Amino acid sequence: RRQRQMCIRDSVTLAGNVIVGDNTEIGMGANVIQGITIGTNTVIGAGSVVVRDVEDHCKAAGVPAKAFR
C-alpha cells in the first residue's frame, strides 16, 4: 500500500484546483495559483509564488517560482 505524505506549512495559499503530489513540501507563505500541478517529491520554497506547473523531483523558489533540479 502506498503512503501519501505531504507537508504544507502555515500561511500557505492554495487557490482553486491545485493538485499536489506525494512527498511534497510547501514552505511557509507560499502562494499557488489556481489550476497548478505540483509533482511528487517536490519542494516549494517559503514565500514563493507558483504560477506554472512544477515537475516531479524538483525544487522551486522565487517570485515567480522557477524550478531547478
CSV table of C-alpha atoms in Angstrom, one decimal:
chain,number,residue,atom,x,y,z
A,1,ARG,CA,0.0,0.0,0.0
A,2,ARG,CA,1.3,3.4,-0.9
A,3,GLN,CA,1.6,6.1,1.8
A,4,ARG,CA,0.8,9.7,0.9
A,5,GLN,CA,2.9,12.2,2.7
A,6,MET,CA,2.6,16.0,2.3
A,7,CYS,CA,3.9,18.8,4.4
A,8,ILE,CA,2.2,22.2,4.0
A,9,ARG,CA,3.4,24.9,6.3
A,10,ASP,CA,1.3,27.7,7.9
A,11,SER,CA,0.1,30.6,5.8
A,12,VAL,CA,0.1,28.8,2.5
A,13,THR,CA,-2.4,29.9,-0.1
A,14,LEU,CA,-3.7,27.2,-2.5
A,15,ALA,CA,-6.1,28.9,-4.9
A,16,GLY,CA,-8.8,26.7,-6.6
A,17,ASN,CA,-7.9,23.4,-8.3
A,18,VAL,CA,-4.4,22.7,-7.2
A,19,ILE,CA,-3.0,19.2,-7.5
A,20,VAL,CA,-0.2,18.3,-5.0
A,21,GLY,CA,1.8,15.1,-5.5
A,22,ASP,CA,3.1,12.7,-2.9
A,23,ASN,CA,6.0,13.5,-0.6
A,24,THR,CA,5.8,17.3,-1.3
A,25,GLU,CA,6.7,20.1,1.0
A,26,ILE,CA,5.4,23.7,0.5
A,27,GLY,CA,7.2,26.4,2.5
A,28,MET,CA,5.5,29.0,4.8
A,29,GLY,CA,3.9,31.9,3.0
A,30,ALA,CA,3.9,30.3,-0.5
A,31,ASN,CA,1.1,31.1,-2.9
A,32,VAL,CA,0.0,28.6,-5.6
A,33,ILE,CA,-2.2,30.0,-8.3
A,34,GLN,CA,-5.4,28.1,-9.5
A,35,GLY,CA,-5.0,25.1,-11.8
A,36,ILE,CA,-1.4,24.4,-10.9
A,37,THR,CA,0.0,20.8,-10.6
A,38,ILE,CA,2.9,20.2,-8.2
A,39,GLY,CA,4.7,16.9,-8.8
A,40,THR,CA,5.8,14.2,-6.4
A,41,ASN,CA,8.9,14.6,-4.3
A,42,THR,CA,8.9,18.4,-4.8
A,43,VAL,CA,9.9,21.2,-2.5
A,44,ILE,CA,8.4,24.7,-2.9
A,45,GLY,CA,10.4,27.5,-1.1
A,46,ALA,CA,8.9,29.8,1.5
A,47,GLY,CA,7.3,32.9,0.1
A,48,SER,CA,7.3,31.6,-3.4
A,49,VAL,CA,4.5,32.3,-5.9
A,50,VAL,CA,3.9,29.3,-8.1
A,51,VAL,CA,2.4,30.3,-11.5
A,52,ARG,CA,3.5,27.3,-13.6
A,53,ASP,CA,3.3,23.6,-13.1
A,54,VAL,CA,6.3,22.1,-11.2
A,55,GLU,CA,7.6,18.7,-12.4
A,56,ASP,CA,8.4,15.7,-10.3
A,57,HIS,CA,11.6,15.6,-8.2
A,58,CYS,CA,12.2,19.4,-8.5
A,59,LYS,CA,12.7,22.3,-6.2
A,60,ALA,CA,11.1,25.6,-7.0
A,61,ALA,CA,11.5,29.0,-5.4
A,62,GLY,CA,11.1,32.7,-6.1
A,63,VAL,CA,8.6,35.2,-7.3
A,64,PRO,CA,7.5,33.9,-9.7
A,65,ALA,CA,8.8,30.4,-8.7
A,66,LYS,CA,11.4,28.9,-11.0
A,67,ALA,CA,12.1,25.1,-10.9
A,68,PHE,CA,15.5,23.6,-10.6
A,69,ARG,CA,16.7,20.1,-10.0
